[in-house]
Amino acid sequence: MVASASLDQMLDLYSLAVGIPNIEYEPEQFPGAILKIKEPKVSMLLFKNGKIICSGASNEKQIEQGIRRANKLIHDVQKDIKVKRNVPFEIVNFVATASLEMNLDLFEVAMKLPNVEYEPEQFPGAILRLDEPKLTFLLFKNGKMICAGAKKETHLKKGLKIVEEMVGKKKVGTKFPKKKTKKKTTKKKTKKK
């Protein structure tokens, strides 16, 4: 899950980077600081305006714990930042992995299904886009897939079902046994003695 929240206070990212050992801050490369928290195992992007992006959580409880922990660490360095009990957050993206438990011929998938991009020289997976729900899937030869773009878990589940039906029922990429063709046989004549 990826969630967005705000502490509604300005942050001094430089002092946080100096005061907290698990922060990476390189303003020339990225305007935010990256805070990695071990328990729960989540990453936080911290921005000067007090916005926080939490990624890596597998449930809402981990998001709440991660934001609370980040808030406390920030307060320990920047005393004017108040520790809030409950910081409201919004889930902005679900990212999920799944398996179709079958091998895929990605060239065939790209030819038979709409809205599929496959350029193996650029990326080893095929990119499948759904319009409803609006989701993006990365499909790989081994049947594994990654789904991104869902704002709700129900959209994620619906999208997974649609892709399974599109790819699974058509059996795109599975190897079918070849049709048996009748061979002409010649009978050998044997002489009786």
GROMACS .gro file of N, CA and C in nm, residues 14-148:
model
  405
   14TYR      N    1   1.699   1.914   0.640
   14TYR     CA    2   1.843   1.905   0.665
   14TYR      C    3   1.870   1.864   0.809
   15SER      N    4   1.803   1.928   0.907
   15SER     CA    5   1.827   1.891   1.047
   15SER      C    6   1.778   1.749   1.076
   16LEU      N    7   1.672   1.705   1.007
   16LEU     CA    8   1.624   1.568   1.025
   16LEU      C    9   1.727   1.469   0.972
   17ALA      N   10   1.788   1.500   0.857
   17ALA     CA   11   1.889   1.411   0.798
   17ALA      C   12   2.012   1.401   0.888
   18VAL      N   13   2.046   1.509   0.955
   18VAL     CA   14   2.161   1.507   1.047
   18VAL      C   15   2.126   1.434   1.177
   19GLY      N   16   2.004   1.452   1.225
   19GLY     CA   17   1.964   1.398   1.354
   19GLY      C   18   1.910   1.255   1.355
   20ILE      N   19   1.866   1.205   1.241
   20ILE     CA   20   1.808   1.069   1.235
   20ILE      C   21   1.895   0.984   1.143
   21PRO      N   22   1.950   0.874   1.196
   21PRO     CA   23   2.044   0.794   1.116
   21PRO      C   24   1.982   0.723   0.994
   22ASN      N   25   1.854   0.694   0.995
   22ASN     CA   26   1.793   0.618   0.884
   22ASN      C   27   1.734   0.706   0.775
   23ILE      N   28   1.782   0.829   0.763
   23ILE     CA   29   1.730   0.920   0.661
   23ILE      C   30   1.834   0.944   0.552
   24GLU      N   31   1.787   0.938   0.427
   24GLU     CA   32   1.869   0.976   0.312
   24GLU      C   33   1.811   1.107   0.260
   25TYR      N   34   1.898   1.206   0.244
   25TYR     CA   35   1.851   1.334   0.195
   25TYR      C   36   1.955   1.392   0.100
   26GLU      N   37   1.920   1.398  -0.028
   26GLU     CA   38   2.006   1.455  -0.130
   26GLU      C   39   1.921   1.550  -0.214
   27PRO      N   40   1.907   1.676  -0.168
   27PRO     CA   41   1.815   1.770  -0.233
   27PRO      C   42   1.846   1.798  -0.381
   28GLU      N   43   1.972   1.775  -0.424
   28GLU     CA   44   2.005   1.796  -0.565
   28GLU      C   45   1.937   1.690  -0.652
   29GLN      N   46   1.912   1.573  -0.593
   29GLN     CA   47   1.855   1.462  -0.670
   29GLN      C   48   1.703   1.448  -0.651
   30PHE      N   49   1.656   1.473  -0.528
   30PHE     CA   50   1.514   1.455  -0.497
   30PHE      C   51   1.475   1.554  -0.387
   31PRO      N   52   1.360   1.621  -0.398
   31PRO     CA   53   1.325   1.726  -0.301
   31PRO      C   54   1.283   1.676  -0.163
   32GLY      N   55   1.264   1.546  -0.148
   32GLY     CA   56   1.222   1.493  -0.018
   32GLY      C   57   1.331   1.410   0.047
   33ALA      N   58   1.310   1.380   0.175
   33ALA     CA   59   1.401   1.292   0.249
   33ALA      C   60   1.336   1.155   0.259
   34ILE      N   61   1.418   1.050   0.256
   34ILE     CA   62   1.367   0.914   0.265
   34ILE      C   63   1.402   0.857   0.402
   35LEU      N   64   1.298   0.824   0.477
   35LEU     CA   65   1.314   0.766   0.611
   35LEU      C   66   1.272   0.620   0.604
   36LYS      N   67   1.366   0.531   0.640
   36LYS     CA   68   1.333   0.388   0.641
   36LYS      C   69   1.312   0.345   0.786
   37ILE      N   70   1.196   0.288   0.811
   37ILE     CA   71   1.160   0.243   0.944
   37ILE      C   72   1.164   0.090   0.945
   38LYS      N   73   1.225   0.034   1.050
   38LYS     CA   74   1.239  -0.112   1.057
   38LYS      C   75   1.114  -0.181   1.108
   39GLU      N   76   1.044  -0.118   1.203
   39GLU     CA   77   0.924  -0.181   1.260
   39GLU      C   78   0.811  -0.081   1.271
   40PRO      N   79   0.707  -0.086   1.192
   40PRO     CA   80   0.687  -0.180   1.081
   40PRO      C   81   0.781  -0.144   0.966
   41LYS      N   82   0.809  -0.240   0.881
   41LYS     CA   83   0.905  -0.217   0.772
   41LYS      C   84   0.838  -0.137   0.661
   42VAL      N   85   0.855  -0.005   0.669
   42VAL     CA   86   0.797   0.086   0.570
   42VAL      C   87   0.900   0.194   0.537
   43SER      N   88   0.879   0.259   0.424
   43SER     CA   89   0.961   0.374   0.386
   43SER      C   90   0.872   0.496   0.382
   44MET      N   91   0.926   0.608   0.427
   44MET     CA   92   0.852   0.734   0.430
   44MET      C   93   0.926   0.838   0.347
   45LEU      N   94   0.854   0.904   0.260
   45LEU     CA   95   0.908   1.021   0.193
   45LEU      C   96   0.858   1.141   0.271
   46LEU      N   97   0.952   1.223   0.317
   46LEU     CA   98   0.918   1.341   0.397
   46LEU      C   99   0.945   1.466   0.312
   47PHE      N  100   0.852   1.558   0.311
   47PHE     CA  101   0.868   1.681   0.234
   47PHE      C  102   0.862   1.802   0.325
   48LYS      N  103   0.924   1.913   0.282
   48LYS     CA  104   0.933   2.035   0.362
   48LYS      C  105   0.797   2.084   0.411
   49ASN      N  106   0.695   2.069   0.329
   49ASN     CA  107   0.562   2.120   0.365
   49ASN      C  108   0.489   2.030   0.466
   50GLY      N  109   0.555   1.924   0.514
   50GLY     CA  110   0.496   1.836   0.614
   50GLY      C  111   0.423   1.715   0.555
   51LYS      N  112   0.420   1.707   0.421
   51LYS     CA  113   0.357   1.590   0.359
   51LYS      C  114   0.445   1.467   0.379
   52ILE      N  115   0.376   1.353   0.393
   52ILE     CA  116   0.444   1.224   0.409
   52ILE      C  117   0.380   1.125   0.312
   53ILE      N  118   0.464   1.049   0.245
   53ILE     CA  119   0.417   0.938   0.162
   53ILE      C  120   0.473   0.812   0.226
   54CYS      N  121   0.385   0.721   0.263
   54CYS     CA  122   0.426   0.595   0.326
   54CYS      C  123   0.410   0.483   0.224
   55SER      N  124   0.515   0.404   0.203
   55SER     CA  125   0.506   0.291   0.111
   55SER      C  126   0.563   0.166   0.176
   56GLY      N  127   0.517   0.052   0.130
   56GLY     CA  128   0.568  -0.075   0.180
   56GLY      C  129   0.480  -0.143   0.283
   57ALA      N  130   0.375  -0.076   0.327
   57ALA     CA  131   0.285  -0.135   0.427
   57ALA      C  132   0.194  -0.237   0.360
   58SER      N  133   0.163  -0.343   0.433
   58SER     CA  134   0.072  -0.443   0.377
   58SER      C  135  -0.069  -0.430   0.435
   59ASN      N  136  -0.087  -0.337   0.530
   59ASN     CA  137  -0.222  -0.313   0.583
   59ASN      C  138  -0.227  -0.172   0.644
   60GLU      N  139  -0.347  -0.127   0.676
   60GLU     CA  140  -0.365   0.009   0.727
   60GLU      C  141  -0.304   0.029   0.864
   61LYS      N  142  -0.300  -0.076   0.945
   61LYS     CA  143  -0.240  -0.066   1.078
   61LYS      C  144  -0.091  -0.031   1.067
   62GLN      N  145  -0.022  -0.092   0.971
   62GLN     CA  146   0.120  -0.062   0.951
   62GLN      C  147   0.140   0.082   0.904
   63ILE      N  148   0.046   0.133   0.825
   63ILE     CA  149   0.055   0.273   0.783
   63ILE      C  150   0.044   0.364   0.905
   64GLU      N  151  -0.056   0.339   0.989
   64GLU     CA  152  -0.075   0.420   1.111
   64GLU      C  153   0.049   0.414   1.199
   65GLN      N  154   0.102   0.293   1.222
   65GLN     CA  155   0.221   0.276   1.306
   65GLN      C  156   0.341   0.349   1.246
   66GLY      N  157   0.359   0.336   1.113
   66GLY     CA  158   0.472   0.400   1.046
   66GLY      C  159   0.465   0.552   1.057
   67ILE      N  160   0.347   0.609   1.035
   67ILE     CA  161   0.332   0.755   1.044
   67ILE      C  162   0.355   0.801   1.188
   68ARG      N  163   0.300   0.728   1.284
   68ARG     CA  164   0.318   0.764   1.425
   68ARG      C  165   0.467   0.760   1.463
   69ARG      N  166   0.535   0.654   1.419
   69ARG     CA  167   0.679   0.640   1.449
   69ARG      C  168   0.760   0.752   1.383
   70ALA      N  169   0.729   0.783   1.257
   70ALA     CA  170   0.798   0.892   1.187
   70ALA      C  171   0.773   1.024   1.258
   71ASN      N  172   0.650   1.048   1.300
   71ASN     CA  173   0.614   1.171   1.371
   71ASN      C  174   0.697   1.185   1.500
   72LYS      N  175   0.712   1.075   1.573
   72LYS     CA  176   0.790   1.078   1.698
   72LYS      C  177   0.938   1.106   1.670
   73LEU      N  178   0.994   1.038   1.567
   73LEU     CA  179   1.135   1.061   1.531
   73LEU      C  180   1.158   1.206   1.489
   74ILE      N  181   1.064   1.261   1.413
   74ILE     CA  182   1.074   1.401   1.370
   74ILE      C  183   1.068   1.493   1.491
   75HIS      N  184   0.975   1.466   1.585
   75HIS     CA  185   0.962   1.548   1.706
   75HIS      C  186   1.091   1.544   1.790
   76ASP      N  187   1.156   1.427   1.797
   76ASP     CA  188   1.280   1.415   1.876
   76ASP      C  189   1.388   1.509   1.824
   77VAL      N  190   1.390   1.539   1.694
   77VAL     CA  191   1.490   1.628   1.636
   77VAL      C  192   1.437   1.771   1.626
   78GLN      N  193   1.313   1.784   1.587
   78GLN     CA  194   1.252   1.914   1.565
   78GLN      C  195   1.140   1.930   1.669
   79LYS      N  196   1.174   1.982   1.784
   79LYS     CA  197   1.083   1.986   1.900
   79LYS      C  198   0.952   2.063   1.875
   80ASP      N  199   0.953   2.156   1.780
   80ASP     CA  200   0.831   2.233   1.754
   80ASP      C  201   0.726   2.153   1.676
   81ILE      N  202   0.764   2.037   1.624
   81ILE     CA  203   0.668   1.950   1.554
   81ILE      C  204   0.596   1.868   1.660
   82LYS      N  205   0.463   1.886   1.665
   82LYS     CA  206   0.385   1.815   1.767
   82LYS      C  207   0.366   1.669   1.728
   83VAL      N  208   0.366   1.582   1.829
   83VAL     CA  209   0.336   1.441   1.806
   83VAL      C  210   0.185   1.427   1.809
   84LYS      N  211   0.130   1.379   1.699
   84LYS     CA  212  -0.014   1.362   1.689
   84LYS      C  213  -0.050   1.216   1.712
   85ARG      N  214  -0.158   1.193   1.784
   85ARG     CA  215  -0.203   1.055   1.806
   85ARG      C  216  -0.250   0.990   1.677
   86ASN      N  217  -0.336   1.059   1.606
   86ASN     CA  218  -0.391   1.005   1.481
   86ASN      C  219  -0.372   1.106   1.368
   87VAL      N  220  -0.288   1.069   1.276
   87VAL     CA  221  -0.268   1.152   1.159
   87VAL      C  222  -0.354   1.091   1.047
   88PRO      N  223  -0.450   1.167   0.995
   88PRO     CA  224  -0.533   1.111   0.888
   88PRO      C  225  -0.449   1.083   0.763
   89PHE      N  226  -0.482   0.974   0.696
   89PHE     CA  227  -0.408   0.939   0.574
   89PHE      C  228  -0.506   0.889   0.469
   90GLU      N  229  -0.459   0.890   0.346
   90GLU     CA  230  -0.540   0.841   0.235
   90GLU      C  231  -0.457   0.741   0.156
   91ILE      N  232  -0.515   0.626   0.128
   91ILE     CA  233  -0.445   0.527   0.047
   91ILE      C  234  -0.454   0.573  -0.097
   92VAL      N  235  -0.339   0.592  -0.161
   92VAL     CA  236  -0.337   0.644  -0.297
   92VAL      C  237  -0.304   0.537  -0.401
   93ASN      N  238  -0.255   0.422  -0.356
   93ASN     CA  239  -0.219   0.317  -0.451
   93ASN      C  240  -0.202   0.184  -0.379
   94PHE      N  241  -0.256   0.080  -0.439
   94PHE     CA  242  -0.229  -0.057  -0.396
   94PHE      C  243  -0.136  -0.117  -0.502
   95VAL      N  244  -0.033  -0.183  -0.459
   95VAL     CA  245   0.053  -0.257  -0.550
   95VAL      C  246   0.049  -0.401  -0.503
   96ALA      N  247   0.023  -0.493  -0.595
   96ALA     CA  248   0.011  -0.633  -0.557
   96ALA      C  249   0.085  -0.722  -0.655
   97THR      N  250   0.129  -0.837  -0.605
   97THR     CA  251   0.187  -0.938  -0.691
   97THR      C  252   0.095  -1.059  -0.689
   98ALA      N  253   0.092  -1.130  -0.798
   98ALA     CA  254   0.009  -1.250  -0.808
   98ALA      C  255   0.072  -1.344  -0.910
   99SER      N  256   0.019  -1.464  -0.916
   99SER     CA  257   0.068  -1.560  -1.014
   99SER      C  258  -0.050  -1.628  -1.083
  100LEU      N  259  -0.041  -1.641  -1.214
  100LEU     CA  260  -0.143  -1.712  -1.290
  100LEU      C  261  -0.117  -1.863  -1.288
  101GLU      N  262  -0.003  -1.900  -1.234
  101GLU     CA  263   0.039  -2.041  -1.223
  101GLU      C  264   0.037  -2.111  -1.359
  102MET      N  265   0.089  -2.039  -1.457
  102MET     CA  266   0.106  -2.096  -1.591
  102MET      C  267   0.208  -2.010  -1.665
  103ASN      N  268   0.275  -2.067  -1.761
  103ASN     CA  269   0.369  -1.991  -1.842
  103ASN      C  270   0.293  -1.913  -1.947
  104LEU      N  271   0.346  -1.797  -1.983
  104LEU     CA  272   0.282  -1.712  -2.082
  104LEU      C  273   0.374  -1.691  -2.202
  105ASP      N  274   0.317  -1.691  -2.320
  105ASP     CA  275   0.388  -1.650  -2.440
  105ASP      C  276   0.351  -1.503  -2.457
  106LEU      N  277   0.442  -1.415  -2.417
  106LEU     CA  278   0.410  -1.272  -2.413
  106LEU      C  279   0.387  -1.213  -2.552
  107PHE      N  280   0.450  -1.269  -2.655
  107PHE     CA  281   0.422  -1.223  -2.791
  107PHE      C  282   0.276  -1.251  -2.826
  108GLU      N  283   0.230  -1.371  -2.792
  108GLU     CA  284   0.092  -1.410  -2.819
  108GLU      C  285  -0.006  -1.324  -2.738
  109VAL      N  286   0.029  -1.298  -2.612
  109VAL     CA  287  -0.056  -1.213  -2.528
  109VAL      C  288  -0.070  -1.075  -2.593
  110ALA      N  289   0.041  -1.019  -2.639
  110ALA     CA  290   0.038  -0.886  -2.701
  110ALA      C  291  -0.042  -0.886  -2.830
  111MET      N  292  -0.040  -0.995  -2.904
  111MET     CA  293  -0.113  -1.002  -3.030
  111MET      C  294  -0.264  -1.024  -3.009
  112LYS      N  295  -0.301  -1.103  -2.909
  112LYS     CA  296  -0.442  -1.142  -2.891
  112LYS      C  297  -0.523  -1.048  -2.802
  113LEU      N  298  -0.458  -0.979  -2.711
  113LEU     CA  299  -0.533  -0.898  -2.615
  113LEU      C  300  -0.519  -0.749  -2.644
  114PRO      N  301  -0.625  -0.672  -2.619
  114PRO     CA  302  -0.617  -0.527  -2.640
  114PRO      C  303  -0.537  -0.459  -2.528
  115ASN      N  304  -0.486  -0.341  -2.558
  115ASN     CA  305  -0.416  -0.257  -2.459
  115ASN      C  306  -0.295  -0.324  -2.397
  116VAL      N  307  -0.219  -0.399  -2.478
  116VAL     CA  308  -0.098  -0.464  -2.427
  116VAL      C  309   0.023  -0.411  -2.505
  117GLU      N  310   0.126  -0.371  -2.431
  117GLU     CA  311   0.253  -0.330  -2.491
  117GLU      C  312   0.357  -0.434  -2.454
  118TYR      N  313   0.434  -0.477  -2.552
  118TYR     CA  314   0.542  -0.572  -2.523
  118TYR      C  315   0.661  -0.540  -2.611
  119GLU      N  316   0.766  -0.491  -2.549
  119GLU     CA  317   0.891  -0.462  -2.617
  119GLU      C  318   1.003  -0.525  -2.537
  120PRO      N  319   1.033  -0.654  -2.567
  120PRO     CA  320   1.131  -0.728  -2.485
  120PRO      C  321   1.271  -0.667  -2.483
  121GLU      N  322   1.304  -0.584  -2.583
  121GLU     CA  323   1.436  -0.518  -2.582
  121GLU      C  324   1.442  -0.411  -2.473
  122GLN      N  325   1.323  -0.355  -2.440
  122GLN     CA  326   1.314  -0.248  -2.341
  122GLN      C  327   1.289  -0.300  -2.200
  123PHE      N  328   1.199  -0.400  -2.190
  123PHE     CA  329   1.154  -0.449  -2.060
  123PHE      C  330   1.107  -0.594  -2.077
  124PRO      N  331   1.141  -0.684  -1.984
  124PRO     CA  332   1.109  -0.826  -2.003
  124PRO      C  333   0.961  -0.863  -1.984
  125GLY      N  334   0.878  -0.771  -1.941
  125GLY     CA  335   0.737  -0.802  -1.918
  125GLY      C  336   0.648  -0.730  -2.017
  126ALA      N  337   0.526  -0.779  -2.029
  126ALA     CA  338   0.424  -0.713  -2.111
  126ALA      C  339   0.343  -0.622  -2.018
  127ILE      N  340   0.303  -0.507  -2.070
  127ILE     CA  341   0.226  -0.410  -1.992
  127ILE      C  342   0.082  -0.414  -2.042
  128LEU      N  343  -0.008  -0.452  -1.953
  128LEU     CA  344  -0.151  -0.461  -1.985
  128LEU      C  345  -0.224  -0.353  -1.905
  129ARG      N  346  -0.300  -0.271  -1.977
  129ARG     CA  347  -0.376  -0.164  -1.911
  129ARG      C  348  -0.526  -0.195  -1.919
  130LEU      N  349  -0.591  -0.184  -1.804
  130LEU     CA  350  -0.736  -0.199  -1.798
  130LEU      C  351  -0.798  -0.060  -1.784
  131ASP      N  352  -0.914  -0.041  -1.848
  131ASP     CA  353  -0.984   0.087  -1.837
  131ASP      C  354  -1.078   0.089  -1.717
  132GLU      N  355  -1.139  -0.027  -1.686
  132GLU     CA  356  -1.234  -0.033  -1.575
  132GLU      C  357  -1.219  -0.163  -1.499
  133PRO      N  358  -1.166  -0.162  -1.380
  133PRO     CA  359  -1.107  -0.048  -1.310
  133PRO      C  360  -0.976  -0.007  -1.376
  134LYS      N  361  -0.939   0.119  -1.359
  134LYS     CA  362  -0.818   0.173  -1.423
  134LYS      C  363  -0.695   0.120  -1.349
  135LEU      N  364  -0.633   0.017  -1.407
  135LEU     CA  365  -0.519  -0.050  -1.346
  135LEU      C  366  -0.414  -0.083  -1.452
  136THR      N  367  -0.291  -0.101  -1.407
  136THR     CA  368  -0.183  -0.143  -1.495
  136THR      C  369  -0.124  -0.272  -1.440
  137PHE      N  370  -0.105  -0.369  -1.530
  137PHE     CA  371  -0.046  -0.498  -1.492
  137PHE      C  372   0.083  -0.520  -1.569
  138LEU      N  373   0.183  -0.570  -1.500
  138LEU     CA  374   0.305  -0.617  -1.565
  138LEU      C  375   0.295  -0.769  -1.565
  139LEU      N  376   0.299  -0.828  -1.683
  139LEU     CA  377   0.289  -0.973  -1.698
  139LEU      C  378   0.426  -1.029  -1.738
  140PHE      N  379   0.465  -1.138  -1.676
  140PHE     CA  380   0.595  -1.199  -1.706
  140PHE      C  381   0.577  -1.341  -1.759
  141LYS      N  382   0.678  -1.391  -1.828
  141LYS     CA  383   0.672  -1.523  -1.893
  141LYS      C  384   0.635  -1.635  -1.797
  142ASN      N  385   0.681  -1.627  -1.672
  142ASN     CA  386   0.656  -1.734  -1.575
  142ASN      C  387   0.515  -1.726  -1.513
  143GLY      N  388   0.432  -1.634  -1.563
  143GLY     CA  389   0.295  -1.622  -1.513
  143GLY      C  390   0.281  -1.528  -1.395
  144LYS      N  391   0.391  -1.474  -1.345
  144LYS     CA  392   0.384  -1.379  -1.235
  144LYS      C  393   0.338  -1.245  -1.290
  145MET      N  394   0.270  -1.168  -1.205
  145MET     CA  395   0.226  -1.036  -1.248
  145MET      C  396   0.229  -0.938  -1.132
  146ILE      N  397   0.243  -0.812  -1.167
  146ILE     CA  398   0.241  -0.703  -1.070
  146ILE      C  399   0.128  -0.610  -1.113
  147CYS      N  400   0.046  -0.570  -1.017
  147CYS     CA  401  -0.066  -0.480  -1.045
  147CYS      C  402  -0.042  -0.350  -0.969
  148ALA      N  403  -0.064  -0.238  -1.036
  148ALA     CA  404  -0.051  -0.108  -0.972
  148ALA      C  405  -0.163  -0.017  -1.017
   0.00000   0.00000   0.00000
